[in-house]
């Protein structure tokens, strides 16, 4: 292989890589949520502020569930069981060391 052949091959590969980059950028741009949900402003807001929306939805769901007295008791019991299990797992992890 001579030097001119290698230079030509390198230039062709660089051109091919540039074309692939352009194609990939175009495909990734089409997959972005902001582009897919551009027609619906509410869905676009939800996609852009996912953590805030999920936090607000969780707070509303928690308030709805706590209004019912039976569910409040179940939720309180489940929370205390969860805390005890986490504490017990912490003790077990320390004993294994």
C-alpha positions as protocol buffer text, in pm:
chain_id: "A"
residue {
  index: 1
  type: UNK
  ca { x: 0 y: 0 z: 0 }
}
residue {
  index: 2
  type: UNK
  ca { x: 144 y: 330 z: -100 }
}
residue {
  index: 3
  type: UNK
  ca { x: 102 y: 660 z: 77 }
}
residue {
  index: 4
  type: UNK
  ca { x: -143 y: 811 z: -176 }
}
residue {
  index: 5
  type: UNK
  ca { x: -371 y: 510 z: -151 }
}
residue {
  index: 6
  type: UNK
  ca { x: -375 y: 534 z: 231 }
}
residue {
  index: 7
  type: UNK
  ca { x: -442 y: 907 z: 217 }
}
residue {
  index: 8
  type: UNK
  ca { x: -733 y: 857 z: -20 }
}
residue {
  index: 9
  type: UNK
  ca { x: -873 y: 576 z: 195 }
}
residue {
  index: 10
  type: UNK
  ca { x: -843 y: 789 z: 508 }
}
residue {
  index: 11
  type: UNK
  ca { x: -1026 y: 1078 z: 339 }
}
residue {
  index: 12
  type: UNK
  ca { x: -1305 y: 842 z: 228 }
}
residue {
  index: 13
  type: UNK
  ca { x: -1342 y: 703 z: 581 }
}
residue {
  index: 14
  type: UNK
  ca { x: -1355 y: 1052 z: 730 }
}
residue {
  index: 15
  type: UNK
  ca { x: -1627 y: 1148 z: 482 }
}
residue {
  index: 16
  type: UNK
  ca { x: -1821 y: 830 z: 564 }
}
residue {
  index: 17
  type: UNK
  ca { x: -1798 y: 901 z: 939 }
}
residue {
  index: 18
  type: UNK
  ca { x: -1921 y: 1256 z: 888 }
}
residue {
  index: 19
  type: UNK
  ca { x: -2223 y: 1125 z: 695 }
}
residue {
  index: 20
  type: UNK
  ca { x: -2300 y: 876 z: 970 }
}
residue {
  index: 21
  type: UNK
  ca { x: -2276 y: 1149 z: 1234 }
}
residue {
  index: 22
  type: UNK
  ca { x: -2526 y: 1363 z: 1043 }
}
residue {
  index: 23
  type: UNK
  ca { x: -2765 y: 1070 z: 1007 }
}
residue {
  index: 24
  type: UNK
  ca { x: -2738 y: 978 z: 1374 }
}
residue {
  index: 25
  type: UNK
  ca { x: -2794 y: 1337 z: 1484 }
}
residue {
  index: 26
  type: UNK
  ca { x: -3105 y: 1356 z: 1267 }
}
residue {
  index: 27
  type: UNK
  ca { x: -3245 y: 1030 z: 1411 }
}
residue {
  index: 28
  type: UNK
  ca { x: -3169 y: 1126 z: 1772 }
}
residue {
  index: 29
  type: UNK
  ca { x: -3329 y: 1466 z: 1725 }
}
residue {
  index: 30
  type: UNK
  ca { x: -3649 y: 1294 z: 1609 }
}
residue {
  index: 31
  type: UNK
  ca { x: -3652 y: 1074 z: 1920 }
}
residue {
  index: 32
  type: UNK
  ca { x: -3629 y: 1355 z: 2174 }
}
residue {
  index: 33
  type: UNK
  ca { x: -3945 y: 1394 z: 2386 }
}
residue {
  index: 34
  type: UNK
  ca { x: -3960 y: 1767 z: 2329 }
}
residue {
  index: 35
  type: UNK
  ca { x: -3988 y: 1707 z: 1953 }
}
residue {
  index: 36
  type: UNK
  ca { x: -4238 y: 1423 z: 1981 }
}
residue {
  index: 37
  type: UNK
  ca { x: -4467 y: 1614 z: 2216 }
}
residue {
  index: 38
  type: UNK
  ca { x: -4438 y: 1955 z: 2055 }
}
residue {
  index: 39
  type: UNK
  ca { x: -4804 y: 1956 z: 1947 }
}
residue {
  index: 40
  type: UNK
  ca { x: -4934 y: 1913 z: 2303 }
}
residue {
  index: 41
  type: UNK
  ca { x: -4809 y: 2182 z: 2543 }
}
residue {
  index: 42
  type: UNK
  ca { x: -4920 y: 1993 z: 2857 }
}
residue {
  index: 43
  type: UNK
  ca { x: -4738 y: 1676 z: 2755 }
}
residue {
  index: 44
  type: UNK
  ca { x: -4432 y: 1883 z: 2666 }
}
residue {
  index: 45
  type: UNK
  ca { x: -4434 y: 2043 z: 3012 }
}
residue {
  index: 46
  type: UNK
  ca { x: -4467 y: 1702 z: 3179 }
}
residue {
  index: 47
  type: UNK
  ca { x: -4175 y: 1566 z: 2977 }
}
residue {
  index: 48
  type: UNK
  ca { x: -3958 y: 1869 z: 3055 }
}
residue {
  index: 49
  type: UNK
  ca { x: -4039 y: 1876 z: 3430 }
}
residue {
  index: 50
  type: UNK
  ca { x: -4084 y: 1508 z: 3505 }
}
residue {
  index: 51
  type: UNK
  ca { x: -3955 y: 1516 z: 3865 }
}
residue {
  index: 52
  type: UNK
  ca { x: -4175 y: 1808 z: 3965 }
}
residue {
  index: 53
  type: UNK
  ca { x: -4486 y: 1655 z: 3811 }
}
residue {
  index: 54
  type: UNK
  ca { x: -4424 y: 1314 z: 3967 }
}
residue {
  index: 55
  type: UNK
  ca { x: -4363 y: 1473 z: 4307 }
}
residue {
  index: 56
  type: UNK
  ca { x: -4686 y: 1671 z: 4287 }
}
residue {
  index: 57
  type: UNK
  ca { x: -4880 y: 1363 z: 4173 }
}
residue {
  index: 58
  type: UNK
  ca { x: -4736 y: 1162 z: 4462 }
}
residue {
  index: 59
  type: UNK
  ca { x: -4830 y: 1432 z: 4712 }
}
residue {
  index: 60
  type: UNK
  ca { x: -5185 y: 1449 z: 4579 }
}
residue {
  index: 61
  type: UNK
  ca { x: -5216 y: 1070 z: 4587 }
}
residue {
  index: 62
  type: UNK
  ca { x: -5083 y: 1065 z: 4943 }
}
residue {
  index: 63
  type: UNK
  ca { x: -5335 y: 1325 z: 5055 }
}
residue {
  index: 64
  type: UNK
  ca { x: -5620 y: 1137 z: 4889 }
}
residue {
  index: 65
  type: UNK
  ca { x: -5518 y: 811 z: 5053 }
}
residue {
  index: 66
  type: UNK
  ca { x: -5471 y: 972 z: 5395 }
}
residue {
  index: 67
  type: UNK
  ca { x: -5823 y: 1114 z: 5395 }
}
residue {
  index: 68
  type: UNK
  ca { x: -5962 y: 766 z: 5437 }
}
residue {
  index: 69
  type: UNK
  ca { x: -5906 y: 646 z: 5790 }
}
residue {
  index: 70
  type: UNK
  ca { x: -5858 y: 280 z: 5710 }
}
residue {
  index: 71
  type: UNK
  ca { x: -5598 y: 354 z: 5446 }
}
residue {
  index: 72
  type: UNK
  ca { x: -5422 y: 593 z: 5683 }
}
residue {
  index: 73
  type: UNK
  ca { x: -5381 y: 309 z: 5934 }
}
residue {
  index: 74
  type: UNK
  ca { x: -5253 y: 71 z: 5668 }
}
residue {
  index: 75
  type: UNK
  ca { x: -5012 y: 332 z: 5536 }
}
residue {
  index: 76
  type: UNK
  ca { x: -4881 y: 405 z: 5885 }
}
residue {
  index: 77
  type: UNK
  ca { x: -4832 y: 35 z: 5955 }
}
residue {
  index: 78
  type: UNK
  ca { x: -4660 y: -22 z: 5623 }
}
residue {
  index: 79
  type: UNK
  ca { x: -4426 y: 271 z: 5688 }
}
residue {
  index: 80
  type: UNK
  ca { x: -4330 y: 139 z: 6031 }
}
residue {
  index: 81
  type: UNK
  ca { x: -4269 y: -211 z: 5889 }
}
residue {
  index: 82
  type: UNK
  ca { x: -4054 y: -56 z: 5615 }
}
residue {
  index: 83
  type: UNK
  ca { x: -3846 y: 134 z: 5871 }
}
residue {
  index: 84
  type: UNK
  ca { x: -3800 y: -177 z: 6086 }
}
residue {
  index: 85
  type: UNK
  ca { x: -3696 y: -384 z: 5784 }
}
residue {
  index: 86
  type: UNK
  ca { x: -3440 y: -124 z: 5677 }
}
residue {
  index: 87
  type: UNK
  ca { x: -3298 y: -114 z: 6029 }
}
residue {
  index: 88
  type: UNK
  ca { x: -3280 y: -492 z: 6045 }
}
residue {
  index: 89
  type: UNK
  ca { x: -3106 y: -508 z: 5707 }
}
residue {
  index: 90
  type: UNK
  ca { x: -2855 y: -253 z: 5829 }
}
residue {
  index: 91
  type: UNK
  ca { x: -2778 y: -466 z: 6134 }
}
residue {
  index: 92
  type: UNK
  ca { x: -2743 y: -779 z: 5920 }
}
residue {
  index: 93
  type: UNK
  ca { x: -2509 y: -594 z: 5683 }
}
residue {
  index: 94
  type: UNK
  ca { x: -2289 y: -488 z: 5975 }
}
residue {
  index: 95
  type: UNK
  ca { x: -2278 y: -840 z: 6114 }
}
residue {
  index: 96
  type: UNK
  ca { x: -2166 y: -981 z: 5778 }
}
residue {
  index: 97
  type: UNK
  ca { x: -1855 y: -758 z: 5771 }
}
